[in-house]
PDB file of C-alpha atoms and ligand atoms in Angstrom:
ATOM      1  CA  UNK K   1     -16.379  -9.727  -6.967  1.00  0.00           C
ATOM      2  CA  UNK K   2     -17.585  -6.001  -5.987  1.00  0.00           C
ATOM      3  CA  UNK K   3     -16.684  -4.915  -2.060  1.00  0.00           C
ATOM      4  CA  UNK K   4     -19.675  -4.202  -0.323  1.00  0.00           C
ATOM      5  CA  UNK K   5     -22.003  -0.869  -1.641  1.00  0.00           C
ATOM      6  CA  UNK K   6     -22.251  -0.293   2.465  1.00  0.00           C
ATOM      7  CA  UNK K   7     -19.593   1.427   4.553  1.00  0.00           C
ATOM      8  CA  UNK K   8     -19.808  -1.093   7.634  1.00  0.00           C
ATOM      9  CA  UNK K   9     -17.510  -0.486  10.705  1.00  0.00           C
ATOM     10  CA  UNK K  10     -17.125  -3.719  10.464  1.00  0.00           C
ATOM     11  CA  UNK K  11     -13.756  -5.779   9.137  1.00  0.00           C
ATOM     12  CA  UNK K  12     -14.809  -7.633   5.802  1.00  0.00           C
ATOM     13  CA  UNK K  13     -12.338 -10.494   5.321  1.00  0.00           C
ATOM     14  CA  UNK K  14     -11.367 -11.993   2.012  1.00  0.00           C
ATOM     15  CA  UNK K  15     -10.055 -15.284   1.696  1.00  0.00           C
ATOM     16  CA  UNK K  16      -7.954 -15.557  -1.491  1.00  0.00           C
ATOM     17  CA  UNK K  17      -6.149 -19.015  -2.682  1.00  0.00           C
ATOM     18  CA  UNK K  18      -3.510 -19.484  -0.210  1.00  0.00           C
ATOM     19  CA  UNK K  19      -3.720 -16.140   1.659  1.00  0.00           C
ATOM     20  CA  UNK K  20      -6.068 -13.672   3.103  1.00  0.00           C
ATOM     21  CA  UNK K  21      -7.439  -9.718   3.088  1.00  0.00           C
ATOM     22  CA  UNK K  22      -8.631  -8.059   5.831  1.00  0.00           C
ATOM     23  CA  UNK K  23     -10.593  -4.600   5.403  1.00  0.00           C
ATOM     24  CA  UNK K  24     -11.024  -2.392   8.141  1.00  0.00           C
ATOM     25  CA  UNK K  25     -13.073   0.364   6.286  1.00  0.00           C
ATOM     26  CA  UNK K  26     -12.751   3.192   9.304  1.00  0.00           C
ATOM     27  CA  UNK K  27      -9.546   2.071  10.773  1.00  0.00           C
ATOM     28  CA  UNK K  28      -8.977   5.678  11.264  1.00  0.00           C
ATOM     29  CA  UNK K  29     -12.101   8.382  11.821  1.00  0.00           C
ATOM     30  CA  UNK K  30     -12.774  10.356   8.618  1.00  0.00           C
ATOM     31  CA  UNK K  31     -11.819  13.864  10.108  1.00  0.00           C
ATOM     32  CA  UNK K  32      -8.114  12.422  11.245  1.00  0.00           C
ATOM     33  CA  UNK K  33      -7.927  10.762   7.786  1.00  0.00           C
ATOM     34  CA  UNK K  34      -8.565  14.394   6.569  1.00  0.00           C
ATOM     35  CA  UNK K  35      -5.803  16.018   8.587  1.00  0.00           C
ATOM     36  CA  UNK K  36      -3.223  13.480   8.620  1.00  0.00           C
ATOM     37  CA  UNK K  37      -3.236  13.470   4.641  1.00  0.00           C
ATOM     38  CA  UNK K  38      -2.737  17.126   5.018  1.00  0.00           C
ATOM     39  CA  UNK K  39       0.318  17.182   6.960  1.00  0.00           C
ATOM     40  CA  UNK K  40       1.994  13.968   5.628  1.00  0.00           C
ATOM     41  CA  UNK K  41       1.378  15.773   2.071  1.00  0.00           C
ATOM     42  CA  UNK K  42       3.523  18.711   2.864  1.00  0.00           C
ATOM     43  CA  UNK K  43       5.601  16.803   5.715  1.00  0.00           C
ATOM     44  CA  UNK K  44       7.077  13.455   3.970  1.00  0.00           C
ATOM     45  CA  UNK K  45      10.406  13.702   1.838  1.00  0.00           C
ATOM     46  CA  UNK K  46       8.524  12.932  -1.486  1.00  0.00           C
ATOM     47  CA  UNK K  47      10.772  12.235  -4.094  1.00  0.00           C
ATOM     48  CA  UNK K  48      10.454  10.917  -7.795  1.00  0.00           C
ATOM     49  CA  UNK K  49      11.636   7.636  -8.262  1.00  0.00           C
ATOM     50  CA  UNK K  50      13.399   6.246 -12.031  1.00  0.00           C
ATOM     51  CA  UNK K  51      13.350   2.123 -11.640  1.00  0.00           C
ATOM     52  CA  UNK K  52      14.940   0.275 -14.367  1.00  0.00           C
ATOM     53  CA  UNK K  53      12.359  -2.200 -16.722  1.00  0.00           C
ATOM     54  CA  UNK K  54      14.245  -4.024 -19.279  1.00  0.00           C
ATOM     55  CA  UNK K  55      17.373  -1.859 -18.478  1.00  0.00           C
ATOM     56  CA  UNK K  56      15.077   1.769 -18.965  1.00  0.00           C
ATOM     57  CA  UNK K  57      14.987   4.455 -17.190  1.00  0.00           C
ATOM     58  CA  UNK K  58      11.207   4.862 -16.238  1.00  0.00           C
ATOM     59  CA  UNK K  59       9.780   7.859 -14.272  1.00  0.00           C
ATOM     60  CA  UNK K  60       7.242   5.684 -11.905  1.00  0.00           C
ATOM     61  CA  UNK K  61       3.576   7.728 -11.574  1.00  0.00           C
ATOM     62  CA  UNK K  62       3.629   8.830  -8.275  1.00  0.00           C
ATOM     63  CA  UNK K  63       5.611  10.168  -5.232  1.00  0.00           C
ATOM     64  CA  UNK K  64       6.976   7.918  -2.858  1.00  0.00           C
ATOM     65  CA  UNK K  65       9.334   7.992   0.298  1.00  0.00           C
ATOM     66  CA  UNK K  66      10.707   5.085   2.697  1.00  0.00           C
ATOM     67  CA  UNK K  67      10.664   5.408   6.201  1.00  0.00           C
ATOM     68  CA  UNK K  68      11.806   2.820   8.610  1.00  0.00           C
ATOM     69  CA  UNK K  69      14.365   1.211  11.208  1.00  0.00           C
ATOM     70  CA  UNK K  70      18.042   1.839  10.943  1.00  0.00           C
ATOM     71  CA  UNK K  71      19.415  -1.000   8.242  1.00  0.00           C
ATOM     72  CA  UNK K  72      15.782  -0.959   6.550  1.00  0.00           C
ATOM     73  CA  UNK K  73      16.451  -1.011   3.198  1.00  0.00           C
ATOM     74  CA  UNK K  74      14.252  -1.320   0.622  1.00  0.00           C
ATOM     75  CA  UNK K  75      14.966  -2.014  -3.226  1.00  0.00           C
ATOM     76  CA  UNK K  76      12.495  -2.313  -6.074  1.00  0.00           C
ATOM     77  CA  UNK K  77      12.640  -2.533  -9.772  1.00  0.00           C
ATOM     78  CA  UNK K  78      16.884  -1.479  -9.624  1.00  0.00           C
ATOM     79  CA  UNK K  79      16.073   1.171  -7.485  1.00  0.00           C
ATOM     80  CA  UNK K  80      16.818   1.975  -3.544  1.00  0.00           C
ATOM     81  CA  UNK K  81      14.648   4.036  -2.122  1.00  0.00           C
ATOM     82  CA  UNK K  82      16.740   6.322   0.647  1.00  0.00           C
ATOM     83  CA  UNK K  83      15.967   5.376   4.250  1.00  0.00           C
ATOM     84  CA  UNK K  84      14.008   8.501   6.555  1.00  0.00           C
ATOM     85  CA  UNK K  85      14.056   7.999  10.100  1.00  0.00           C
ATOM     86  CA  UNK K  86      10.414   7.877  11.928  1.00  0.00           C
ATOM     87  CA  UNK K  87       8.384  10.888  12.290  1.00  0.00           C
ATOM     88  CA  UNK K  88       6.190  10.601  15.027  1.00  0.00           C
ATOM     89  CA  UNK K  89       2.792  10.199  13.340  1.00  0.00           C
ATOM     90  CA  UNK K  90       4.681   7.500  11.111  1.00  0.00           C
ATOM     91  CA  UNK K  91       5.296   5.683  14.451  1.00  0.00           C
ATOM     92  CA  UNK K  92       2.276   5.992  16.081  1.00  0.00           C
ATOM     93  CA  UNK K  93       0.402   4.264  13.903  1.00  0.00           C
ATOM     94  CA  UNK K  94       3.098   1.770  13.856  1.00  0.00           C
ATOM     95  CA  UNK K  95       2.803   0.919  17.317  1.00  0.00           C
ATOM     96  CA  UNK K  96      -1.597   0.996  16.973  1.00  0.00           C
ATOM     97  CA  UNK K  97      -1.009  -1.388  14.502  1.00  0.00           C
ATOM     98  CA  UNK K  98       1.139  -3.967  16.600  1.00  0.00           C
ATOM     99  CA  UNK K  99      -0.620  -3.185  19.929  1.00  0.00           C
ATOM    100  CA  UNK K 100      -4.439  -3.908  17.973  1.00  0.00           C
ATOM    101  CA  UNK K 101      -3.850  -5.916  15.484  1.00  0.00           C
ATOM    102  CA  UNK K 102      -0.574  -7.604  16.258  1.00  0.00           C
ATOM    103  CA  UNK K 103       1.069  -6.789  13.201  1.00  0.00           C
ATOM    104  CA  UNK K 104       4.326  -6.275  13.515  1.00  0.00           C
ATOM    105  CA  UNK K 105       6.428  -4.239  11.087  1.00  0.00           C
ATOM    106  CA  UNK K 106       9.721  -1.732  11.150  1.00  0.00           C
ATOM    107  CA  UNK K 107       9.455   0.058   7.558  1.00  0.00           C
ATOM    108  CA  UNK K 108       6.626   2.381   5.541  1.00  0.00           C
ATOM    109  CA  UNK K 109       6.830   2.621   2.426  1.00  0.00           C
ATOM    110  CA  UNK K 110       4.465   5.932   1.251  1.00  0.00           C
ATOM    111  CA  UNK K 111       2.791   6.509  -1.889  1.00  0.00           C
ATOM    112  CA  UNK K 112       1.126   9.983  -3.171  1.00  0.00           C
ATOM    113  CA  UNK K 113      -0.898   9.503  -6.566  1.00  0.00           C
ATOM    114  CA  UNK K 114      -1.512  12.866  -7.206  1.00  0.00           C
ATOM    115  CA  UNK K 115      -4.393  12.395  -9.228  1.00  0.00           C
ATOM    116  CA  UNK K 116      -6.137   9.533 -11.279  1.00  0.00           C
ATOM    117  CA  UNK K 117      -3.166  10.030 -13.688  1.00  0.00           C
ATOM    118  CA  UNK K 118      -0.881   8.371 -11.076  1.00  0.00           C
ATOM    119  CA  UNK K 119      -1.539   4.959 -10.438  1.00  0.00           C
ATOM    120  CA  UNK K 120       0.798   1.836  -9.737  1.00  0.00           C
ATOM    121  CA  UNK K 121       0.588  -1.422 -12.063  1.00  0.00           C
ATOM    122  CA  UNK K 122       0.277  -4.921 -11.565  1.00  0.00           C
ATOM    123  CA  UNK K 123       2.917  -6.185  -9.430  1.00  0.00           C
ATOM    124  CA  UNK K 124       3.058  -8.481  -5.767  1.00  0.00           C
ATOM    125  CA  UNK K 125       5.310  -7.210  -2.773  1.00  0.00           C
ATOM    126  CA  UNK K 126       7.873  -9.877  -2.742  1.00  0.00           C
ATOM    127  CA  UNK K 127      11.057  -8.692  -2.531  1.00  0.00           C
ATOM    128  CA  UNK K 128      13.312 -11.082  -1.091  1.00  0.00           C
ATOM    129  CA  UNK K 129      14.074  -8.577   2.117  1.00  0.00           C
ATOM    130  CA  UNK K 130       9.964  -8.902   2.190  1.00  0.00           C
ATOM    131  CA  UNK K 131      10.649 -12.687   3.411  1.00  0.00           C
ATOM    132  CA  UNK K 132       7.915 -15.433   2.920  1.00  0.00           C
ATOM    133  CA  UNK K 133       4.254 -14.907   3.262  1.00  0.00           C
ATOM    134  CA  UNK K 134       4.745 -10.890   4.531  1.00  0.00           C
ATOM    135  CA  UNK K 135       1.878  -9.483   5.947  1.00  0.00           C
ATOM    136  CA  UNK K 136       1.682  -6.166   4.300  1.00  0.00           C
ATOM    137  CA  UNK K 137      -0.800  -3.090   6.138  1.00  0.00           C
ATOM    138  CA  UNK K 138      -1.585  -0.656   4.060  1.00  0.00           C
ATOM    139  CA  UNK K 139      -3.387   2.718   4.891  1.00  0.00           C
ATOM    140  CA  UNK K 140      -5.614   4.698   2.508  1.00  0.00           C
ATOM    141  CA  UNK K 141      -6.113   8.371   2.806  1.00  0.00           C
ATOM    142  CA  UNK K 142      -7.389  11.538   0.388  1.00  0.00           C
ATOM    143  CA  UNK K 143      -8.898  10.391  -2.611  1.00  0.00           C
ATOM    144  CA  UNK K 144     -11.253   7.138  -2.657  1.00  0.00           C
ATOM    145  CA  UNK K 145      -9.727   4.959  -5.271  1.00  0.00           C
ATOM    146  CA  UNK K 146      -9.882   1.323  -6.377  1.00  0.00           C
ATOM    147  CA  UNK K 147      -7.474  -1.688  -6.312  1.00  0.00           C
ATOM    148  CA  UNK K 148      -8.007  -4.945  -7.632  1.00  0.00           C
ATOM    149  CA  UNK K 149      -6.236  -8.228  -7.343  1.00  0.00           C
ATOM    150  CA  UNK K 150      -5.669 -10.978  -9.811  1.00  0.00           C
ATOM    151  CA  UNK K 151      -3.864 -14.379  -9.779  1.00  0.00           C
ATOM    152  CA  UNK K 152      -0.782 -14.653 -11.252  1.00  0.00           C
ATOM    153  CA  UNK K 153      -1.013 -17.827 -13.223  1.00  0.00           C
ATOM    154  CA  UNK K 154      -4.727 -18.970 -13.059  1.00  0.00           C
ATOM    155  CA  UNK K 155      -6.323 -17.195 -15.308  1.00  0.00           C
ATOM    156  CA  UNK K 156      -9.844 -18.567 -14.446  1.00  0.00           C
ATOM    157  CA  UNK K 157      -9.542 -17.209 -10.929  1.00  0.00           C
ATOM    158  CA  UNK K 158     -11.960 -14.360 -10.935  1.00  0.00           C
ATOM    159  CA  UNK K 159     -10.181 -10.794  -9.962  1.00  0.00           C
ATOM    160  CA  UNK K 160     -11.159  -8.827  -7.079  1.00  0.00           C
ATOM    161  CA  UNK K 161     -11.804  -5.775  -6.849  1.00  0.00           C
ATOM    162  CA  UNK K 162     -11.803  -3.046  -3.522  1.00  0.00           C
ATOM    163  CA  UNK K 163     -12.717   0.452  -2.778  1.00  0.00           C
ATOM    164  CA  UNK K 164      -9.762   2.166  -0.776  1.00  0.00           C
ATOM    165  CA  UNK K 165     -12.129   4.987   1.240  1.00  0.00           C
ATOM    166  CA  UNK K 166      -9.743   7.252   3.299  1.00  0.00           C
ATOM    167  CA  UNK K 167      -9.694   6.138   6.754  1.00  0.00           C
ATOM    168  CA  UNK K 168      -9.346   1.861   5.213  1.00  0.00           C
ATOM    169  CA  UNK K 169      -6.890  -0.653   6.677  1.00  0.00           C
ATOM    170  CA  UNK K 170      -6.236  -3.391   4.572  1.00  0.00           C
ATOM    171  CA  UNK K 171      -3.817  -5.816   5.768  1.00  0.00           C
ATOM    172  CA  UNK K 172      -2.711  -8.510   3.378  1.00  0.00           C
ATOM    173  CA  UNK K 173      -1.469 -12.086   4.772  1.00  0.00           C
ATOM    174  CA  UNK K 174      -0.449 -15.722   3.902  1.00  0.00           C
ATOM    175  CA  UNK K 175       0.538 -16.040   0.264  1.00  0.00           C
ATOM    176  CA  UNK K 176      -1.232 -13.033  -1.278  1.00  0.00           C
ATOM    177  CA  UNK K 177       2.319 -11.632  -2.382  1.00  0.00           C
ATOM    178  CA  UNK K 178       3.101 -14.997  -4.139  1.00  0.00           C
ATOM    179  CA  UNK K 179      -0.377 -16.312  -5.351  1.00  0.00           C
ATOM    180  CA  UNK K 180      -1.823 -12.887  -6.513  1.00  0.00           C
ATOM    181  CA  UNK K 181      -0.888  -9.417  -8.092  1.00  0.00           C
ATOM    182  CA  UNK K 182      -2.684  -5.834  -7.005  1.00  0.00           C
ATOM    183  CA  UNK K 183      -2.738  -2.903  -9.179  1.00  0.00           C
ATOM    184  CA  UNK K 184      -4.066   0.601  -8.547  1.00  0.00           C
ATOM    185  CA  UNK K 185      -5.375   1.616 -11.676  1.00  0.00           C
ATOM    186  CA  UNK K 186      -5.767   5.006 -13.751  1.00  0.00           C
ATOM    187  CA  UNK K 187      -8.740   7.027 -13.843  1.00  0.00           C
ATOM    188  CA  UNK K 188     -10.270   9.483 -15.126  1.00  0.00           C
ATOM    189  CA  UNK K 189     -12.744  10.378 -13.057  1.00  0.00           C
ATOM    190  CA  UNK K 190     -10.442  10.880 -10.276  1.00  0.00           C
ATOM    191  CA  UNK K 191      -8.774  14.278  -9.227  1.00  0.00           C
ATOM    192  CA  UNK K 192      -8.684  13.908  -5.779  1.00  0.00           C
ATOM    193  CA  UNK K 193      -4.864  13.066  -4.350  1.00  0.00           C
ATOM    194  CA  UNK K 194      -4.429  10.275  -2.720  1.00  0.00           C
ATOM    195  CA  UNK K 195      -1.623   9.081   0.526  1.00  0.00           C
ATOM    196  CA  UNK K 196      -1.355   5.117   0.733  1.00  0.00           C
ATOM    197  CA  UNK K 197       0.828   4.089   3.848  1.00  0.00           C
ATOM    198  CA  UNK K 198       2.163   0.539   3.443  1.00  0.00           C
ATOM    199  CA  UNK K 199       3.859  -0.680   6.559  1.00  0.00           C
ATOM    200  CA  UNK K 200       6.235  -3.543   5.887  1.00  0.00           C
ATOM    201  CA  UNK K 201       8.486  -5.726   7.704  1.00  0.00           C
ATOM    202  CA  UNK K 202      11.647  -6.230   5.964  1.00  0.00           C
ATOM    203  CA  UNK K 203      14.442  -8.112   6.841  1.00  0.00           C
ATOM    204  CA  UNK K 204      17.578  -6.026   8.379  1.00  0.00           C
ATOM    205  CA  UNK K 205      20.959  -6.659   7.920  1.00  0.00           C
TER     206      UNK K 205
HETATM  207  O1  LIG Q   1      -1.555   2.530  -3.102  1.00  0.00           O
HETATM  208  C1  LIG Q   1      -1.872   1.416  -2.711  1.00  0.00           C
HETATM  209  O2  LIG Q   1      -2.950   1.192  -2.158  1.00  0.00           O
HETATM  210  C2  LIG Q   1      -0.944   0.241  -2.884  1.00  0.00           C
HETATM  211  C3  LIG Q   1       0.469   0.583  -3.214  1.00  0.00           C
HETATM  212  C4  LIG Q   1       1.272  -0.646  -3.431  1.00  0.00           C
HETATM  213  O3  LIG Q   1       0.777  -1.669  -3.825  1.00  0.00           O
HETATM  214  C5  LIG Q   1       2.702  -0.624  -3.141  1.00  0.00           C
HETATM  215  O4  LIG Q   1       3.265   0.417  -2.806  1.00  0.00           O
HETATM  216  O5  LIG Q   1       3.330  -1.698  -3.219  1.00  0.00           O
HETATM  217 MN1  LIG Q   2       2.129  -3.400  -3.589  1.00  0.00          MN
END
């Protein structure tokens, strides 16, 4: 399935088995996209992350820094990302995102892809400290780029596929994490950076 050709204002829900996307293609205006990627580019502590896979070291393609509550700690892959406290435009959007949409979440996890040579594979966000069913919002911002989903054991289950314009809000709910993986692919064609913003509840200890 192709998202629509049309940018619409409107939310464009997808209902995969056992869980559910919601797309808000201008969640944010297209000149605020434009200066908040600026300043989160040269504002966030962007670091370089090594995760383990099959006990090697591997240099993940992209930047990525962890923002959150105190006790929000996040682990993927062997590797514990170092807890930032909240910058203010971190938190505002935050608190826009509980007070309009009723999502509730205390962590960020940010991702730069600094070109279409940075990319993340196919993986779901459940990590236990993720709990069951986590509903996961993630902002897009800089370069347009797609992400697609797949099952994770049906194979005949047809794949989906989105455009992440900068400005998009999609929040994923229900069993996405379990049923489904997402990937961000590689591309050629793009050069454009890109700033993905996935807020996250995570369990605090
Ligand atoms: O960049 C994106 O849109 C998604 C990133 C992602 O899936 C993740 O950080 O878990
Ligand atoms: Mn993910």
């Amino acid at each position: 399935m192709q998202s629509s050709l049309f940018a619409s204002a409107e939310p464009q829900r997808f209902m995969l088995q056992g869980g559910e996307l919601t797309l808000y293609p201008q969640w944010v205006s297209e000149r605020k996209a434009c200066s908040l990627f600026r300043w989160l580019e040269k504002s966030l502590a962007w670091e370089q992350s090594v995760i383990q896979i099959y006990g090697r070291p591997v240099v993940i393609p992209r930047l990525n820094a962890w923002y959150g509550d105190p006790g929000c700690n996040y682990q993927y892959s062997g590797y514990r990302l170092p807890l930032n406290a909240w910058l203010d435009p971190l938190s505002e959007i935050r608190t826009r995102l509980h007070d309009e949409l009723g999502v509730e979440t205390n962590s960020v996890l940010a991702n730069l892809y600094r070109d279409g040579q940075d990319s993340v594979g196919w993986h779901s966000d459940d990590e236990p400290e993720l709990g069951q069913n986590p509903v996961i919002a993630s902002l897009s911002l800089g370069g347009e780029r797609r992400f697609s989903f797949r099952h994770r054991r049906d194979k005949t289950m047809p794949p989906l596929h989105l455009t992440l314009t900068p400005g998009s809000l999609l929040v994923m709910s229900g069993a996405v994490q379990h049923n489904w993986h997402h990937c961000l692919p590689k591309s050629r064609k793009v050069t454009a950076p890109r700033i993905n913003l996935t807020y996250r509840k995570v369990v605090t200890v």
